[in-house]
Short mmCIF file of C-alpha atoms in Angstrom, two decimals:
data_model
loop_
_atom_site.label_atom_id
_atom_site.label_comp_id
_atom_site.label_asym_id
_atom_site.label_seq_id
_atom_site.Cartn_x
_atom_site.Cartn_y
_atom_site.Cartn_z
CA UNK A 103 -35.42 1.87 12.57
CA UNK A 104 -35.33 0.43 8.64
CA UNK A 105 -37.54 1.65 6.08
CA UNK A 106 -35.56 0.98 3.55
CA UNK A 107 -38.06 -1.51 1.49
CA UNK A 108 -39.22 -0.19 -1.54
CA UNK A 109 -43.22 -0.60 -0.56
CA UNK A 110 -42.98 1.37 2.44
CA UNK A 111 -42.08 4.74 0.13
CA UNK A 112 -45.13 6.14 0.35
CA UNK A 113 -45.65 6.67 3.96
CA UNK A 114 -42.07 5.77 4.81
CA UNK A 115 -41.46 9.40 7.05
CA UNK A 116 -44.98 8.51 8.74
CA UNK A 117 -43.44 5.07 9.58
CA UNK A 118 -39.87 6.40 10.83
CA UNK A 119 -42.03 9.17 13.12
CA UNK A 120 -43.76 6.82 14.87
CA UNK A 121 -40.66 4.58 15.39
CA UNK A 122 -38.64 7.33 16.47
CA UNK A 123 -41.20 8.65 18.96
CA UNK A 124 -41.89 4.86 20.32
CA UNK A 125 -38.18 4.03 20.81
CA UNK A 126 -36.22 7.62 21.49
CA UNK A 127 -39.14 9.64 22.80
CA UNK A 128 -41.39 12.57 22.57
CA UNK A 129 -38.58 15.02 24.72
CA UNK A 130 -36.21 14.39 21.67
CA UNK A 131 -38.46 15.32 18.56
CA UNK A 132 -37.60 14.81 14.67
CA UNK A 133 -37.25 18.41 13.34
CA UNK A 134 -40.40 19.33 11.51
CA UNK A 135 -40.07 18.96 7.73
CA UNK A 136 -41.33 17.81 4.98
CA UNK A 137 -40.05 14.84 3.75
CA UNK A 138 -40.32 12.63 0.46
CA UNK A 139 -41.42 14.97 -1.81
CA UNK A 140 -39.72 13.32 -4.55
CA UNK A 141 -38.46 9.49 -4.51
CA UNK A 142 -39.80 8.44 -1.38
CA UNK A 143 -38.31 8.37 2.17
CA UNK A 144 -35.75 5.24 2.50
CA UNK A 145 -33.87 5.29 5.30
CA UNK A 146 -32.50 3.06 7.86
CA UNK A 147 -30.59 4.20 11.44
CA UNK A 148 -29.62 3.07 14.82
CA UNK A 149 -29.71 5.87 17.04
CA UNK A 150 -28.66 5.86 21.02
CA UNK A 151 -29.67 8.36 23.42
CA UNK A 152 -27.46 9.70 25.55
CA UNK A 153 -29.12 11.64 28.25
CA UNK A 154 -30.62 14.75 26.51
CA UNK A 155 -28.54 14.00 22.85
CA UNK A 156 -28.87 11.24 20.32
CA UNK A 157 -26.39 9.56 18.46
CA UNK A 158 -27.26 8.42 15.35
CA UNK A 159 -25.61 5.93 12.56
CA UNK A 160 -27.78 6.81 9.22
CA UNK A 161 -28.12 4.71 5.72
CA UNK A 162 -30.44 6.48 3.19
CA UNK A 163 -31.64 4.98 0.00
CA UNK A 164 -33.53 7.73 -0.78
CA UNK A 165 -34.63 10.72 0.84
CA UNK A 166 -35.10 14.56 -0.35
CA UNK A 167 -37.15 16.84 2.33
CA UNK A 168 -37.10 20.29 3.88
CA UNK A 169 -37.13 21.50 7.30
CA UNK A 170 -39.86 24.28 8.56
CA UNK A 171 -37.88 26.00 11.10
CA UNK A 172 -37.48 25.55 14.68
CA UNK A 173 -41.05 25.72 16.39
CA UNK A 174 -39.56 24.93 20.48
CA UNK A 175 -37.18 25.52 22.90
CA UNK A 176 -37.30 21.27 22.61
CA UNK A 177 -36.32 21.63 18.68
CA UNK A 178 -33.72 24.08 18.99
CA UNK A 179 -30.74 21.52 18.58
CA UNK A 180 -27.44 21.65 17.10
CA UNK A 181 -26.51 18.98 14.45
CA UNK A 182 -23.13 17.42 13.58
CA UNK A 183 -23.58 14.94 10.49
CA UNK A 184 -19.86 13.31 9.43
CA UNK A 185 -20.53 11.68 5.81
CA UNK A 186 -19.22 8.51 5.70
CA UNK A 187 -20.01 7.29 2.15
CA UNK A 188 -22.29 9.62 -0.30
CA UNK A 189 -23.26 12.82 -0.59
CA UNK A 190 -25.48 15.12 1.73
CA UNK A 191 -26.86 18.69 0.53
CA UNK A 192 -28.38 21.44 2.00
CA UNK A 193 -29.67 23.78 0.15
CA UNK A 194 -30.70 23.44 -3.21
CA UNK A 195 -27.90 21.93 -5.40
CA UNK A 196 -29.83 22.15 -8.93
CA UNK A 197 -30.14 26.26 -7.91
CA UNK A 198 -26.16 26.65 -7.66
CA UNK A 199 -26.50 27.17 -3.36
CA UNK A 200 -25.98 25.56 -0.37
CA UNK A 201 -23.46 23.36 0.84
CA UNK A 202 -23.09 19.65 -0.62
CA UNK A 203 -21.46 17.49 2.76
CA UNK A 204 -19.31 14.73 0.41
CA UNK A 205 -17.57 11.22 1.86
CA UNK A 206 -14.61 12.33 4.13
CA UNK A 207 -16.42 15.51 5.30
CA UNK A 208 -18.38 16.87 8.20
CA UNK A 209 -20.80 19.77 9.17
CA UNK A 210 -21.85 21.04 12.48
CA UNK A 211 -25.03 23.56 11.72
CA UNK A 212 -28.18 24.73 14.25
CA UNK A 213 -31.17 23.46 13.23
CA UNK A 214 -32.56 26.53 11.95
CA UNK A 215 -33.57 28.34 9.65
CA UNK A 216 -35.61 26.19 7.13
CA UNK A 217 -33.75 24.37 4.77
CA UNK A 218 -33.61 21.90 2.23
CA UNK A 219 -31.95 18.43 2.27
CA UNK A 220 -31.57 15.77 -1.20
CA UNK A 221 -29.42 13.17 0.26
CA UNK A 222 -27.31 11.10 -2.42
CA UNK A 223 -29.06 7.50 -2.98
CA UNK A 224 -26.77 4.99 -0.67
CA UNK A 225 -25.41 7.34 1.18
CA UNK A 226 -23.67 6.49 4.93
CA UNK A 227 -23.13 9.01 8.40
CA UNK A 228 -22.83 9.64 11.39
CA UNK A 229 -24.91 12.16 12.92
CA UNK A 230 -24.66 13.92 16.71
CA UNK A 231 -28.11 15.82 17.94
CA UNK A 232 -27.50 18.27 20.69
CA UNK A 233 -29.56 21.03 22.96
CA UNK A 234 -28.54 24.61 21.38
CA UNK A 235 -28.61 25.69 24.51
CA UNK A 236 -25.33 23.69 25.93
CA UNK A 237 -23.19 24.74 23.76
CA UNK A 238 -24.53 28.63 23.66
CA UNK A 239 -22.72 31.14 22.07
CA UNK A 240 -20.14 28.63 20.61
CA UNK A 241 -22.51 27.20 17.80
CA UNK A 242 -24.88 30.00 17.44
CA UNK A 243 -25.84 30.58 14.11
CA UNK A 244 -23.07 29.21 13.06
CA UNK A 245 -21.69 26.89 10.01
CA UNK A 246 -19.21 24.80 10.04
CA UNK A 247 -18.09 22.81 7.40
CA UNK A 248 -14.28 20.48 7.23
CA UNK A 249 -12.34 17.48 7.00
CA UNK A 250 -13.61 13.84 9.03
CA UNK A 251 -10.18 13.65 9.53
CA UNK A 252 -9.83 16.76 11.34
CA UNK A 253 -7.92 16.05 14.94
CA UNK A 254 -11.09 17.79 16.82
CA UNK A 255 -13.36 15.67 14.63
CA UNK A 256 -11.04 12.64 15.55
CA UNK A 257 -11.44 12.49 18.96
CA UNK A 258 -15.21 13.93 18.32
CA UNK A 259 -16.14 10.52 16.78
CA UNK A 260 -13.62 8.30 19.24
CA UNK A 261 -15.75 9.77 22.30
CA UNK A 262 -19.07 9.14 20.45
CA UNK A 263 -18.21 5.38 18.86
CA UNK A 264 -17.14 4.62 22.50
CA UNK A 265 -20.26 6.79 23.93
CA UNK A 266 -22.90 4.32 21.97
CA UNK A 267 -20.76 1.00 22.72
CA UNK A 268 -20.57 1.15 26.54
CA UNK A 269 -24.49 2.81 26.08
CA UNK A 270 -26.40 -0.23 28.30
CA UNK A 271 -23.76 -0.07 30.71
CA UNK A 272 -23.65 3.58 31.75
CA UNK A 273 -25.55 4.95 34.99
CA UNK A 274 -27.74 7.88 35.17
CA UNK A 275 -24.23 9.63 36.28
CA UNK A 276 -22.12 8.03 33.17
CA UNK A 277 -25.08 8.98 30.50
CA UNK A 278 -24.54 12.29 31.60
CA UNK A 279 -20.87 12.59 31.68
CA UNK A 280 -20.78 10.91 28.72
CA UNK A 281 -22.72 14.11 27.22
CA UNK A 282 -20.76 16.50 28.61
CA UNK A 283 -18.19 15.30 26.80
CA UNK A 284 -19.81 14.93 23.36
CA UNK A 285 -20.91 18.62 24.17
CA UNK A 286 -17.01 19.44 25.06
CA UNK A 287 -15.94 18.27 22.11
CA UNK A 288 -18.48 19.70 19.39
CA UNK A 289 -17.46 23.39 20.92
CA UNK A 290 -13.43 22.08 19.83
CA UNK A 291 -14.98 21.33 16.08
CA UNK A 292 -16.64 24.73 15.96
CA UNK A 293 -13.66 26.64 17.53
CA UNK A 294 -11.09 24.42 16.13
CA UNK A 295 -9.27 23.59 19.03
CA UNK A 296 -9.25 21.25 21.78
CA UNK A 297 -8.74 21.79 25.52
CA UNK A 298 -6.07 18.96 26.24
CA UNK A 299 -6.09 19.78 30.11
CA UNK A 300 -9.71 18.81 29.76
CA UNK A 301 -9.94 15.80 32.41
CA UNK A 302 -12.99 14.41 30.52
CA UNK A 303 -11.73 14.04 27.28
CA UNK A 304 -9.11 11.73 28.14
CA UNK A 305 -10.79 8.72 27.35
CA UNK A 306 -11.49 9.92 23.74
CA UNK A 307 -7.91 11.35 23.14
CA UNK A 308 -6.63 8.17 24.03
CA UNK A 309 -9.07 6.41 21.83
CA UNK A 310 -8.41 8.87 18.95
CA UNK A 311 -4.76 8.00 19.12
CA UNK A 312 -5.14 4.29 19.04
CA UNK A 313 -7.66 4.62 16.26
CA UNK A 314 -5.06 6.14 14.01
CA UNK A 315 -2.04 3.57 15.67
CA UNK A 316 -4.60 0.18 14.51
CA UNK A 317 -3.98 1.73 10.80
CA UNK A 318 -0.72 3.13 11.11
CA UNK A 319 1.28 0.00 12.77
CA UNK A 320 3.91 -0.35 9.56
CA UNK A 321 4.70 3.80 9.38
CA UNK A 322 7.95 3.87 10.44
CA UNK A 323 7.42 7.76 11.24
CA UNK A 324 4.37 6.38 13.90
CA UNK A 325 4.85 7.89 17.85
CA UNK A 326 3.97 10.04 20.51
CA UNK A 327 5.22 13.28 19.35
CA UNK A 328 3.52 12.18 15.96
CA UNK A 329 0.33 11.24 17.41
CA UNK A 330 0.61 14.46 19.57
CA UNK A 331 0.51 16.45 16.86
CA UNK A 332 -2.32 14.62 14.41
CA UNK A 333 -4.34 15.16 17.77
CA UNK A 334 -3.68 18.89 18.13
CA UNK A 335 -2.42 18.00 21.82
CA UNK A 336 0.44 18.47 23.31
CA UNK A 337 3.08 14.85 24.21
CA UNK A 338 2.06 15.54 27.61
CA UNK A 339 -1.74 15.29 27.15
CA UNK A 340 -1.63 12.00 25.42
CA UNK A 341 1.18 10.14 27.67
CA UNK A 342 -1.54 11.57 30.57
CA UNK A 343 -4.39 10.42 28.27
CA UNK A 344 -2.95 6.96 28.04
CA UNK A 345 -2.26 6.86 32.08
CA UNK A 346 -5.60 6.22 32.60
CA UNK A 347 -6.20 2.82 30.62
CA UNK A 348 -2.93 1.38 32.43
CA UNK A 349 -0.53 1.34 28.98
CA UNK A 350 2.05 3.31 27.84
CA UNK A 351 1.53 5.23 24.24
CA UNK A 352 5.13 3.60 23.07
CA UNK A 353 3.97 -0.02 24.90
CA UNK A 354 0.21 0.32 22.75
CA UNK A 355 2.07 0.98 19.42
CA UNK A 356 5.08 -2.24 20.22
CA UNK A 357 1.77 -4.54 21.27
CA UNK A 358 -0.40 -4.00 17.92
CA UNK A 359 2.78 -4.45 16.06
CA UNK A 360 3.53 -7.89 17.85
CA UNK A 361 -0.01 -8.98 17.30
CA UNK A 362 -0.06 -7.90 13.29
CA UNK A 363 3.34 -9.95 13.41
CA UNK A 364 1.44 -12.81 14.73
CA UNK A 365 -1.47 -13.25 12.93
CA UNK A 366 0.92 -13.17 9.86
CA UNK A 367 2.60 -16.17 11.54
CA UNK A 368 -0.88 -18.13 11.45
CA UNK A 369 -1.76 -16.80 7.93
CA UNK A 370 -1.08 -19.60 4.89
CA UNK A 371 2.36 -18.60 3.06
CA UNK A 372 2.34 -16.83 -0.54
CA UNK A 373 5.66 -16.16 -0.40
CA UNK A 374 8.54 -16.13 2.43
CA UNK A 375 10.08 -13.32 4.35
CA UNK A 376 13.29 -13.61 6.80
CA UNK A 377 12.93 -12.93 10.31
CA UNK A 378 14.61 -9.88 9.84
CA UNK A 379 12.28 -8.77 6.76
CA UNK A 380 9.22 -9.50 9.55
CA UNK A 381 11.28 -7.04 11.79
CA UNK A 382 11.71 -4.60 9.25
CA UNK A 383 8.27 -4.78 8.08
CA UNK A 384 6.74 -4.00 11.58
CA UNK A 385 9.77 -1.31 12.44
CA UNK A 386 11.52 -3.18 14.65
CA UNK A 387 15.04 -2.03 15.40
CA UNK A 388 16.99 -5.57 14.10
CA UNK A 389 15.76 -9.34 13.91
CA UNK A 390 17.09 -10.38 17.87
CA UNK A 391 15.04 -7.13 18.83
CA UNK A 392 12.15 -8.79 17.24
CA UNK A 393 13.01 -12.21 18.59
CA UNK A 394 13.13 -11.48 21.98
CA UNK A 395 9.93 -9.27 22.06
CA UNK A 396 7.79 -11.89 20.78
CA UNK A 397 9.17 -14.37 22.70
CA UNK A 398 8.47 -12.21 25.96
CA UNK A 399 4.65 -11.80 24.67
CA UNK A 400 4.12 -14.98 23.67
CA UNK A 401 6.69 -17.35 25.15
CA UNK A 402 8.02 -18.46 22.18
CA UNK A 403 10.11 -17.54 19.39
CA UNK A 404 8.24 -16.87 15.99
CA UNK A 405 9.49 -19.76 14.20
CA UNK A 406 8.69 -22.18 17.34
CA UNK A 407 5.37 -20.42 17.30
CA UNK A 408 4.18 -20.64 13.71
CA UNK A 409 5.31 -24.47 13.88
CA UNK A 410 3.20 -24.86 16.93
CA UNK A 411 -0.22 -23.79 15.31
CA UNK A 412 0.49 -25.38 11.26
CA UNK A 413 2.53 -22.77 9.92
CA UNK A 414 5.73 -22.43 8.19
CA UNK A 415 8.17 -20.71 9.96
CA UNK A 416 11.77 -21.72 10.39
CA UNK A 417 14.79 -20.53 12.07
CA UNK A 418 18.65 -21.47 11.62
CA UNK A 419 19.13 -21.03 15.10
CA UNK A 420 17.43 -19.71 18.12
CA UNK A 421 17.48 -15.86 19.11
CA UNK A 422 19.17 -14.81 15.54
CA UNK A 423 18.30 -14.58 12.00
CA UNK A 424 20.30 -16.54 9.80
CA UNK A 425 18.41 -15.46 6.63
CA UNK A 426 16.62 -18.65 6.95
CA UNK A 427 13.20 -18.36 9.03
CA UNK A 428 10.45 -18.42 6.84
CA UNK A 429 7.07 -16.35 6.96
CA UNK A 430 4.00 -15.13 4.99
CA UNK A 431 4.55 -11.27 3.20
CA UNK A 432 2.59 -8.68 5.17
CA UNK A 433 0.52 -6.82 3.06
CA UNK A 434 0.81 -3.62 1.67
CA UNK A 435 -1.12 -2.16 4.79
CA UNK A 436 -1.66 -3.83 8.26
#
């Protein structure tokens, strides 16, 4: 749903209504505010439902509203929103109250009482809709506000990314597992904690780990016991976690480190780097180490390799270093 275009300001909440109601449905209703009292109502999302809760990627270019309060059981809902880019507030910010949501930052609130929203012009999140009632005492009247990073919001945002990409190809069955575990998960944000013996979070845990792997692959500090601990489980959890998808945590981190190893091999030269400054560079223990890894993946040496597709590499001689193989610098992050 877009209504983003400047000409559709004027009744752009009366066109996002109707959308929302046509494509998501009258059992999961907008919460009753006013909206565009001042600048218009610009926004544009892609929301999935999931069972009986919505997930929801949202753009605004301009929107300022407040809500009227819960009026139905149906409306009695429990909201995460994780600010990607922007600024969120609610409250009013001019007045000195509320609570201003910035990039980097997430808060899980119930969807009453009423309260005010001015949303920051070109601002970007993520935002989870749930029934009140599933997650009962745990979110009642309650407030939480804390860091996107947070391991609970981690594996919070792994379970839902997953959640809406797999969305066309989950049964009835999967939908609702699938919300189960969202609803798991939101009651770890609000108490802070996650219940690693939880069979159903696996997925997500292991997700949540390889998220932070896929930006991590040149830390030379980067493993299990690490990852453990960024994820607020214990070793155990995770090596369980990754079980499931038929790799090894250790065997995950060596592959992504091969791969960023060989698109550098394809990449046009600025510079050149030894085999064993490629080694080093993706923490590998010496240059034969390296060697024989890659050649295991990808049946060749690196040098043999890069000359294979155009590029530049060179060796002195095969299955050692020589100071003499050639490759492009890896960048300051993989």
């Amino acid at each position: 749903m877009d209504v983003t275009a400047p000409d559709t300001a004027a009744e752009g909440f009366g066109v996002f209504r109707r959308a929302w109601r046509a494509q998501v449905g009258a059992a999961f209703p907008l919460p009753s505010f006013d909206a565009g009292v001042r600048g218009g109502f610009r926004l544009r999302v892609q929301a999935s439902r999931v069972h009986d809760a919505v997930i929801a990627d949202l753009y605004c270019d301009s929107f300022t509203g407040s809500t009227q309060g819960v009026r139905s059981d149906v409306e009695d809902r429990v909201l995460v929103h994780v600010v990607r880019r922007g600024t969120w507030h609610f409250g009013v910010p001019r007045d000195g109250g509320g609570t201003a949501v910035g990039a980097g930052q997430f808060l899980v609130r119930h969807s009453g009482p009423p309260s005010r929203f001015e949303v920051q012009p070109r601002t970007r999140a993520d935002v989870l809709i749930l029934p009140a009632s599933l997650l009962g005492p745990v979110a009642a009247g309650r407030q939480v506000l804390g860091p996107s990073d947070s391991a609970e919001m981690r594996v919070l945002m792994a379970q839902a990314n997953m959640t809406a990409a797999t969305l066309n190809d989950l049964s009835p069955a999967g939908l609702r597992a699938a919300r189960n575990a969202l609803v798991e998960l939101v009651g770890g944000v609000v108490r802070r904690e996650l219940d690693g013996d939880e069979p159903r979070l696996a997925p997500a845990v292991a997700q949540a780990a390889k998220d932070i792997v896929d930006g991590r692959l040149a830390d030379p500090d980067l493993s299990p016991s690490t990852l453990a601990r960024e994820l607020s489980v214990s070793v155990r959890t995770l090596h369980r976690a990754f079980a499931a998808t038929g790799e090894s945590v250790s065997a995950y981190i060596r592959r992504g480190r091969l791969e960023q190893a060989r698109l550098r091999l394809l990449a046009a030269p600025r510079g050149r780097l030894s085999v064993s400054e490629v080694a080093a560079r993706w923490q590998f223990a010496d240059s034969s180490h390296f060697i024989r890894a890659f050649k295991r993946r990808y049946g060749q040496t690196p040098a043999r390799y890069a000359r294979s597709r155009g590029g530049h590499g060179g060796e002195s001689s095969e299955g050692t270093d020589g100071g003499q193989a050639a490759y492009p610098p890896a960048p300051d992050r993989p």
